[in-house]
C-alpha atoms as an extended CHARMM CRD file, in Angstrom:
* protein
*
       201  EXT
         1         1  MET       CA             -0.3000000000        0.1550000000        0.0540000000  PROA      1               0.0000000000
         2         2  GLY       CA              2.8360000000        2.1070000000        0.5560000000  PROA      2               0.0000000000
         3         3  THR       CA              4.2740000000        2.4740000000       -3.0880000000  PROA      3               0.0000000000
         4         4  SER       CA              0.0590000000        3.2060000000       -3.9800000000  PROA      4               0.0000000000
         5         5  TRP       CA              0.0550000000        6.2560000000       -1.6450000000  PROA      5               0.0000000000
         6         6  ALA       CA              3.9520000000        7.4600000000       -2.7940000000  PROA      6               0.0000000000
         7         7  LEU       CA              2.0790000000        7.6090000000       -6.1240000000  PROA      7               0.0000000000
         8         8  VAL       CA             -0.3710000000        9.8130000000       -4.9670000000  PROA      8               0.0000000000
         9         9  ALA       CA              1.8780000000       12.0790000000       -3.4430000000  PROA      9               0.0000000000
        10        10  CYS       CA              3.2290000000       12.6380000000       -6.3840000000  PROA      10              0.0000000000
        11        11  LEU       CA              0.7330000000       12.8290000000       -8.6240000000  PROA      11              0.0000000000
        12        12  VAL       CA             -0.4280000000       15.5710000000       -6.0820000000  PROA      12              0.0000000000
        13        13  LEU       CA              2.4770000000       17.4100000000       -6.0570000000  PROA      13              0.0000000000
        14        14  CYS       CA              2.5950000000       17.4160000000       -9.3080000000  PROA      14              0.0000000000
        15        15  VAL       CA             -1.4840000000       18.5110000000       -9.6280000000  PROA      15              0.0000000000
        16        16  GLY       CA             -0.3530000000       21.2780000000       -7.4170000000  PROA      16              0.0000000000
        17        17  SER       CA              2.8280000000       22.5690000000       -9.1180000000  PROA      17              0.0000000000
        18        18  ALA       CA              0.3580000000       22.4560000000      -12.2500000000  PROA      18              0.0000000000
        19        19  VAL       CA             -2.3000000000       24.4030000000      -10.7460000000  PROA      19              0.0000000000
        20        20  SER       CA             -2.9670000000       26.8380000000       -7.9350000000  PROA      20              0.0000000000
        21        21  LEU       CA             -6.5160000000       26.2180000000       -5.9750000000  PROA      21              0.0000000000
        22        22  PRO       CA             -7.2250000000       28.0380000000       -2.8020000000  PROA      22              0.0000000000
        23        23  SER       CA             -8.1040000000       25.7800000000       -0.2360000000  PROA      23              0.0000000000
        24        24  LEU       CA            -11.5670000000       25.0800000000        0.0240000000  PROA      24              0.0000000000
        25        25  GLY       CA            -12.7810000000       26.6300000000        3.3330000000  PROA      25              0.0000000000
        26        26  THR       CA            -11.8520000000       29.5960000000        1.3290000000  PROA      26              0.0000000000
        27        27  VAL       CA            -13.9980000000       29.0520000000       -1.8130000000  PROA      27              0.0000000000
        28        28  GLY       CA            -17.9380000000       29.9950000000       -1.6770000000  PROA      28              0.0000000000
        29        29  ASP       CA            -21.4020000000       29.2810000000       -3.8510000000  PROA      29              0.0000000000
        30        30  GLU       CA            -20.5470000000       32.4420000000       -5.9420000000  PROA      30              0.0000000000
        31        31  ASP       CA            -17.1130000000       32.0190000000       -7.3240000000  PROA      31              0.0000000000
        32        32  GLU       CA            -17.7060000000       28.4200000000       -7.7320000000  PROA      32              0.0000000000
        33        33  ALA       CA            -17.4490000000       28.8930000000      -11.7030000000  PROA      33              0.0000000000
        34        34  ASN       CA            -14.2560000000       30.6380000000      -11.4210000000  PROA      34              0.0000000000
        35        35  TYR       CA            -12.5740000000       27.1740000000      -11.0220000000  PROA      35              0.0000000000
        36        36  ILE       CA            -14.1630000000       25.0530000000      -13.1660000000  PROA      36              0.0000000000
        37        37  LEU       CA            -11.6570000000       24.0800000000      -15.8150000000  PROA      37              0.0000000000
        38        38  PRO       CA            -12.6450000000       24.3610000000      -19.3610000000  PROA      38              0.0000000000
        39        39  GLU       CA            -13.9000000000       21.6600000000      -21.3930000000  PROA      39              0.0000000000
        40        40  GLY       CA            -11.4510000000       19.3730000000      -22.6580000000  PROA      40              0.0000000000
        41        41  PHE       CA             -8.8940000000       20.3230000000      -20.3870000000  PROA      41              0.0000000000
        42        42  LEU       CA             -6.0790000000       17.6580000000      -19.6640000000  PROA      42              0.0000000000
        43        43  LEU       CA             -5.3410000000       17.6650000000      -15.9120000000  PROA      43              0.0000000000
        44        44  GLY       CA             -2.7910000000       14.5140000000      -15.4040000000  PROA      44              0.0000000000
        45        45  GLY       CA             -0.0810000000       13.4880000000      -13.7460000000  PROA      45              0.0000000000
        46        46  GLY       CA              3.7490000000       12.0730000000      -15.1300000000  PROA      46              0.0000000000
        47        47  THR       CA              5.7200000000        9.0870000000      -14.3040000000  PROA      47              0.0000000000
        48        48  SER       CA              8.8300000000        7.4240000000      -16.1920000000  PROA      48              0.0000000000
        49        49  ALA       CA              9.0890000000        4.0730000000      -16.3520000000  PROA      49              0.0000000000
        50        50  VAL       CA             12.1890000000        3.9000000000      -14.6390000000  PROA      50              0.0000000000
        51        51  GLN       CA             11.1180000000        5.3890000000      -11.5400000000  PROA      51              0.0000000000
        52        52  THR       CA              7.5760000000        3.5610000000      -11.4870000000  PROA      52              0.0000000000
        53        53  GLU       CA              7.9710000000        0.2910000000      -12.9330000000  PROA      53              0.0000000000
        54        54  GLY       CA             10.5100000000       -1.8720000000      -11.6560000000  PROA      54              0.0000000000
        55        55  ALA       CA              9.8730000000       -5.4040000000      -12.7130000000  PROA      55              0.0000000000
        56        56  TRP       CA             13.3880000000       -4.8170000000      -14.5860000000  PROA      56              0.0000000000
        57        57  ASP       CA             14.3620000000       -8.2150000000      -15.4350000000  PROA      57              0.0000000000
        58        58  GLU       CA             10.6430000000      -10.0330000000      -15.8310000000  PROA      58              0.0000000000
        59        59  ASP       CA              8.9740000000      -11.0530000000      -18.4870000000  PROA      59              0.0000000000
        60        60  GLY       CA             11.6450000000      -10.1010000000      -21.2460000000  PROA      60              0.0000000000
        61        61  LYS       CA             12.5720000000       -7.5280000000      -21.0470000000  PROA      61              0.0000000000
        62        62  GLY       CA             15.9830000000       -5.9870000000      -21.5730000000  PROA      62              0.0000000000
        63        63  VAL       CA             18.6890000000       -3.6730000000      -19.4320000000  PROA      63              0.0000000000
        64        64  ASN       CA             18.7080000000       -0.6160000000      -19.8650000000  PROA      64              0.0000000000
        65        65  VAL       CA             21.0890000000        2.0720000000      -19.2560000000  PROA      65              0.0000000000
        66        66  PHE       CA             20.0060000000        2.2990000000      -15.4820000000  PROA      66              0.0000000000
        67        67  ASP       CA             20.0420000000       -1.0290000000      -14.9320000000  PROA      67              0.0000000000
        68        68  ALA       CA             23.7330000000       -1.3060000000      -15.7950000000  PROA      68              0.0000000000
        69        69  TYR       CA             24.7500000000        1.8130000000      -13.7880000000  PROA      69              0.0000000000
        70        70  TYR       CA             22.8620000000        0.4890000000      -10.1820000000  PROA      70              0.0000000000
        71        71  HSD       CA             23.9400000000       -3.2390000000      -10.9160000000  PROA      71              0.0000000000
        72        72  SER       CA             27.3340000000       -2.2880000000      -11.5730000000  PROA      72              0.0000000000
        73        73  HSD       CA             27.9150000000        0.5740000000       -8.8100000000  PROA      73              0.0000000000
        74        74  ASN       CA             26.4200000000       -2.0660000000       -6.1980000000  PROA      74              0.0000000000
        75        75  LYS       CA             23.1820000000        0.1110000000       -5.0100000000  PROA      75              0.0000000000
        76        76  SER       CA             20.8040000000       -1.3530000000       -2.8930000000  PROA      76              0.0000000000
        77        77  THR       CA             17.4630000000       -2.1970000000       -4.1440000000  PROA      77              0.0000000000
        78        78  ASP       CA             15.7700000000        0.7680000000       -2.3640000000  PROA      78              0.0000000000
        79        79  GLN       CA             18.2030000000        2.7150000000       -4.5200000000  PROA      79              0.0000000000
        80        80  THR       CA             17.6300000000        0.7450000000       -8.0660000000  PROA      80              0.0000000000
        81        81  GLY       CA             15.0730000000        0.8330000000      -10.5340000000  PROA      81              0.0000000000
        82        82  ASP       CA             14.2530000000       -3.1000000000       -9.8360000000  PROA      82              0.0000000000
        83        83  ILE       CA             11.6200000000       -2.7250000000       -7.6300000000  PROA      83              0.0000000000
        84        84  ALA       CA             10.6880000000        0.7850000000       -7.3820000000  PROA      84              0.0000000000
        85        85  ALA       CA              6.8000000000        1.5280000000       -7.2500000000  PROA      85              0.0000000000
        86        86  ASP       CA              6.2490000000       -2.1300000000       -9.0260000000  PROA      86              0.0000000000
        87        87  SER       CA              3.5480000000       -0.0330000000      -11.5070000000  PROA      87              0.0000000000
        88        88  TYR       CA              4.4100000000       -3.3340000000      -13.9080000000  PROA      88              0.0000000000
        89        89  HSD       CA              2.6080000000       -5.5580000000      -11.4790000000  PROA      89              0.0000000000
        90        90  ARG       CA              0.2500000000       -2.5900000000       -9.3320000000  PROA      90              0.0000000000
        91        91  TYR       CA             -0.9110000000       -0.7000000000      -13.0010000000  PROA      91              0.0000000000
        92        92  LYS       CA             -4.3020000000       -0.8280000000      -12.2180000000  PROA      92              0.0000000000
        93        93  GLU       CA             -3.9960000000       -0.0830000000       -8.8160000000  PROA      93              0.0000000000
        94        94  ASP       CA             -2.3500000000        3.5110000000       -9.3540000000  PROA      94              0.0000000000
        95        95  ILE       CA             -4.5880000000        4.6270000000      -12.8240000000  PROA      95              0.0000000000
        96        96  GLY       CA             -7.6290000000        3.5890000000      -10.5580000000  PROA      96              0.0000000000
        97        97  ILE       CA             -5.9660000000        6.4030000000       -7.4640000000  PROA      97              0.0000000000
        98        98  ALA       CA             -5.7340000000        8.9680000000      -10.6310000000  PROA      98              0.0000000000
        99        99  ALA       CA             -9.2890000000        8.8380000000      -11.7510000000  PROA      99              0.0000000000
       100       100  ASP       CA            -10.1740000000        8.6790000000       -8.2680000000  PROA      100             0.0000000000
       101       101  ILE       CA             -8.2250000000       11.9810000000       -7.2080000000  PROA      101             0.0000000000
       102       102  GLY       CA             -9.5040000000       13.5750000000      -10.6990000000  PROA      102             0.0000000000
       103       103  LEU       CA             -6.8340000000       13.0550000000      -12.9720000000  PROA      103             0.0000000000
       104       104  ASN       CA             -8.0000000000       12.8370000000      -16.9440000000  PROA      104             0.0000000000
       105       105  ALA       CA             -5.0310000000       12.3230000000      -18.6470000000  PROA      105             0.0000000000
       106       106  LEU       CA             -1.5500000000       10.6630000000      -17.4300000000  PROA      106             0.0000000000
       107       107  ARG       CA              1.8610000000       11.0110000000      -19.2840000000  PROA      107             0.0000000000
       108       108  PHE       CA              4.1190000000        7.7340000000      -18.9380000000  PROA      108             0.0000000000
       109       109  SER       CA              7.0360000000        6.2030000000      -20.3490000000  PROA      109             0.0000000000
       110       110  ILE       CA              7.6120000000        2.9530000000      -22.8270000000  PROA      110             0.0000000000
       111       111  SER       CA             10.3800000000        1.5970000000      -21.4370000000  PROA      111             0.0000000000
       112       112  TRP       CA             12.5750000000        0.8450000000      -24.9660000000  PROA      112             0.0000000000
       113       113  ALA       CA             14.1480000000       -2.2620000000      -23.4890000000  PROA      113             0.0000000000
       114       114  ARG       CA             11.1730000000       -3.6690000000      -22.5240000000  PROA      114             0.0000000000
       115       115  ILE       CA             10.0450000000       -2.8550000000      -26.2970000000  PROA      115             0.0000000000
       116       116  PHE       CA             13.1570000000       -3.6910000000      -27.7580000000  PROA      116             0.0000000000
       117       117  LYS       CA             15.2620000000       -6.2690000000      -25.5040000000  PROA      117             0.0000000000
       118       118  THR       CA             18.5180000000       -4.7140000000      -27.2280000000  PROA      118             0.0000000000
       119       119  GLY       CA             16.5910000000       -2.0500000000      -28.7000000000  PROA      119             0.0000000000
       120       120  ARG       CA             16.5440000000       -3.2030000000      -32.4430000000  PROA      120             0.0000000000
       121       121  LYS       CA             13.2800000000       -4.8970000000      -33.7290000000  PROA      121             0.0000000000
       122       122  ASP       CA             14.8400000000       -7.5970000000      -34.0450000000  PROA      122             0.0000000000
       123       123  SER       CA             14.7300000000       -8.2990000000      -30.7880000000  PROA      123             0.0000000000
       124       124  ILE       CA             10.9940000000       -7.7720000000      -30.0310000000  PROA      124             0.0000000000
       125       125  ASN       CA              9.7360000000       -8.7240000000      -27.2160000000  PROA      125             0.0000000000
       126       126  PRO       CA              5.7810000000       -9.7140000000      -27.1700000000  PROA      126             0.0000000000
       127       127  ALA       CA              5.7430000000       -9.1200000000      -23.3400000000  PROA      127             0.0000000000
       128       128  GLY       CA              6.5180000000       -5.8110000000      -23.9740000000  PROA      128             0.0000000000
       129       129  VAL       CA              4.6190000000       -4.9870000000      -26.1010000000  PROA      129             0.0000000000
       130       130  GLN       CA              1.1450000000       -6.0790000000      -24.5630000000  PROA      130             0.0000000000
       131       131  HSD       CA              2.4000000000       -4.6970000000      -21.0000000000  PROA      131             0.0000000000
       132       132  TYR       CA              1.3100000000       -1.6760000000      -22.7100000000  PROA      132             0.0000000000
       133       133  HSD       CA             -1.1200000000       -2.3060000000      -24.5570000000  PROA      133             0.0000000000
       134       134  ASP       CA             -2.6870000000       -3.0780000000      -21.4330000000  PROA      134             0.0000000000
       135       135  VAL       CA             -1.7580000000        0.1440000000      -19.4850000000  PROA      135             0.0000000000
       136       136  ILE       CA             -2.8140000000        2.0440000000      -22.4410000000  PROA      136             0.0000000000
       137       137  ASP       CA             -6.6670000000       -0.0510000000      -22.1520000000  PROA      137             0.0000000000
       138       138  GLU       CA             -6.8680000000        0.3020000000      -18.9240000000  PROA      138             0.0000000000
       139       139  MET       CA             -6.3450000000        4.5530000000      -19.2090000000  PROA      139             0.0000000000
       140       140  ARG       CA             -8.8670000000        4.5720000000      -21.5030000000  PROA      140             0.0000000000
       141       141  ARG       CA            -11.7200000000        2.1410000000      -18.8900000000  PROA      141             0.0000000000
       142       142  LYS       CA            -10.9560000000        5.0000000000      -16.4210000000  PROA      142             0.0000000000
       143       143  ASN       CA            -11.3160000000        8.1070000000      -19.0670000000  PROA      143             0.0000000000
       144       144  ILE       CA             -7.8760000000        8.7830000000      -18.9220000000  PROA      144             0.0000000000
       145       145  GLU       CA             -5.8270000000       10.1290000000      -21.5840000000  PROA      145             0.0000000000
       146       146  PRO       CA             -2.9290000000        8.4080000000      -22.2640000000  PROA      146             0.0000000000
       147       147  VAL       CA              0.3010000000       10.7980000000      -23.0830000000  PROA      147             0.0000000000
       148       148  VAL       CA              3.6890000000        8.6080000000      -24.0660000000  PROA      148             0.0000000000
       149       149  THR       CA              7.0470000000        9.6870000000      -23.9740000000  PROA      149             0.0000000000
       150       150  ILE       CA              8.3870000000        7.6510000000      -26.3850000000  PROA      150             0.0000000000
       151       151  TYR       CA             11.9170000000        8.0680000000      -24.7060000000  PROA      151             0.0000000000
       152       152  HSD       CA             12.9000000000        9.1700000000      -20.7960000000  PROA      152             0.0000000000
       153       153  PHE       CA             17.2090000000        8.0910000000      -21.0080000000  PROA      153             0.0000000000
       154       154  ASP       CA             16.7100000000        4.9080000000      -20.3870000000  PROA      154             0.0000000000
       155       155  HSD       CA             17.8770000000        3.1080000000      -23.9070000000  PROA      155             0.0000000000
       156       156  PRO       CA             19.0520000000       -0.2720000000      -23.4930000000  PROA      156             0.0000000000
       157       157  GLN       CA             22.8200000000       -0.8090000000      -22.2480000000  PROA      157             0.0000000000
       158       158  ALA       CA             23.5840000000       -2.8260000000      -25.6320000000  PROA      158             0.0000000000
       159       159  LEU       CA             22.9740000000        0.5020000000      -27.7250000000  PROA      159             0.0000000000
       160       160  HSD       CA             25.3240000000        2.1320000000      -25.4670000000  PROA      160             0.0000000000
       161       161  GLU       CA             27.6690000000       -1.2430000000      -25.5670000000  PROA      161             0.0000000000
       162       162  GLU       CA             27.7270000000       -0.5740000000      -29.1130000000  PROA      162             0.0000000000
       163       163  PHE       CA             28.4790000000        2.5010000000      -30.1010000000  PROA      163             0.0000000000
       164       164  ASP       CA             28.1850000000        4.8200000000      -27.2430000000  PROA      164             0.0000000000
       165       165  GLY       CA             24.2290000000        5.2200000000      -27.4020000000  PROA      165             0.0000000000
       166       166  TRP       CA             23.6010000000        8.8600000000      -28.4370000000  PROA      166             0.0000000000
       167       167  LEU       CA             27.2410000000        9.3970000000      -28.7720000000  PROA      167             0.0000000000
       168       168  GLY       CA             26.6980000000        6.9240000000      -31.6910000000  PROA      168             0.0000000000
       169       169  GLU       CA             25.8920000000        8.6570000000      -35.3570000000  PROA      169             0.0000000000
       170       170  GLN       CA             23.6920000000        5.2950000000      -35.5240000000  PROA      170             0.0000000000
       171       171  MET       CA             21.1920000000        6.3190000000      -32.7560000000  PROA      171             0.0000000000
       172       172  PRO       CA             19.4550000000        8.5120000000      -34.5050000000  PROA      172             0.0000000000
       173       173  ALA       CA             18.5400000000        6.2070000000      -36.9540000000  PROA      173             0.0000000000
       174       174  VAL       CA             17.6760000000        3.0640000000      -34.3170000000  PROA      174             0.0000000000
       175       175  PHE       CA             15.3580000000        5.4700000000      -32.4580000000  PROA      175             0.0000000000
       176       176  ALA       CA             13.3620000000        6.6890000000      -35.4700000000  PROA      176             0.0000000000
       177       177  GLU       CA             12.8850000000        2.8290000000      -35.8590000000  PROA      177             0.0000000000
       178       178  PHE       CA             11.9700000000        2.3930000000      -32.3490000000  PROA      178             0.0000000000
       179       179  ALA       CA              9.2330000000        5.0070000000      -32.5030000000  PROA      179             0.0000000000
       180       180  ASP       CA              7.8100000000        4.3390000000      -35.3290000000  PROA      180             0.0000000000
       181       181  PHE       CA              7.0950000000        0.6060000000      -34.3940000000  PROA      181             0.0000000000
       182       182  LEU       CA              4.9460000000        2.5180000000      -31.0850000000  PROA      182             0.0000000000
       183       183  PHE       CA              3.5090000000        5.5350000000      -33.2590000000  PROA      183             0.0000000000
       184       184  ALA       CA              2.4420000000        1.6970000000      -35.3820000000  PROA      184             0.0000000000
       185       185  GLU       CA              1.2160000000       -0.4790000000      -32.5380000000  PROA      185             0.0000000000
       186       186  TYR       CA             -0.3910000000        1.9210000000      -30.7630000000  PROA      186             0.0000000000
       187       187  GLY       CA             -1.0330000000        4.5240000000      -32.8830000000  PROA      187             0.0000000000
       188       188  SER       CA             -5.4820000000        3.5410000000      -32.7440000000  PROA      188             0.0000000000
       189       189  LYS       CA             -5.2150000000        4.2430000000      -29.3660000000  PROA      189             0.0000000000
       190       190  VAL       CA             -3.0250000000        6.9100000000      -28.3800000000  PROA      190             0.0000000000
       191       191  ARG       CA             -4.3270000000       10.2330000000      -30.1430000000  PROA      191             0.0000000000
       192       192  GLY       CA             -1.1890000000       11.8110000000      -32.5280000000  PROA      192             0.0000000000
       193       193  SER       CA             -0.3680000000       14.9240000000      -30.9230000000  PROA      193             0.0000000000
       194       194  MET       CA             -0.3380000000       12.8020000000      -27.2360000000  PROA      194             0.0000000000
       195       195  TYR       CA              3.5930000000       11.5790000000      -27.6210000000  PROA      195             0.0000000000
       196       196  ASP       CA              6.3980000000       13.3640000000      -25.9670000000  PROA      196             0.0000000000
       197       197  VAL       CA             10.5580000000       12.4320000000      -26.2920000000  PROA      197             0.0000000000
       198       198  GLY       CA             12.2960000000       13.2370000000      -22.6650000000  PROA      198             0.0000000000
       199       199  ASN       CA             11.6460000000       15.3650000000      -19.7970000000  PROA      199             0.0000000000
       200       200  ARG       CA             12.1300000000       19.6310000000      -20.0640000000  PROA      200             0.0000000000
       201       201  CYS       CA             10.9140000000       20.5620000000      -16.7270000000  PROA      201             0.0000000000
């Protein structure tokens, strides 16, 4: 239960930083119209795979650069993404909490190494592909708009070893192959404007 409340705290902080609302005790009926969000407004929170999913070596997922770093530096489990908030297993509970607190959008990242174990299309992991279908479908069931971060700094370790990741001239083409796959696979479920790369804040 502790990890779920950690997610709630994160979501509340994200919402609080985006929208400044008065305390409930100061809003009178006559002021209520001033605090109604416009139709179509998306009020959401955000997570990233490496920070929340856990399940770092389950269901065919490959090793990403964070996994390699944590394990090569002998970090304890509570300092790694090995378990994290365990949202890989608890995503329905997490999405339910988001819906319960009134969010109608969630930004989440797709782990490149969970889709392509070594970063390339010939290493596709069907279990990983299905997992994100399940996550998106659950969001839709809860009337939450999925916002996909295609890349949140966690590329597969194999690409780092092969050509130094983003320092290698091959990386943009390999990333484009990954992005193209995501658009083709999830495009019917995620609106075209609801994709993001990285984190700019």
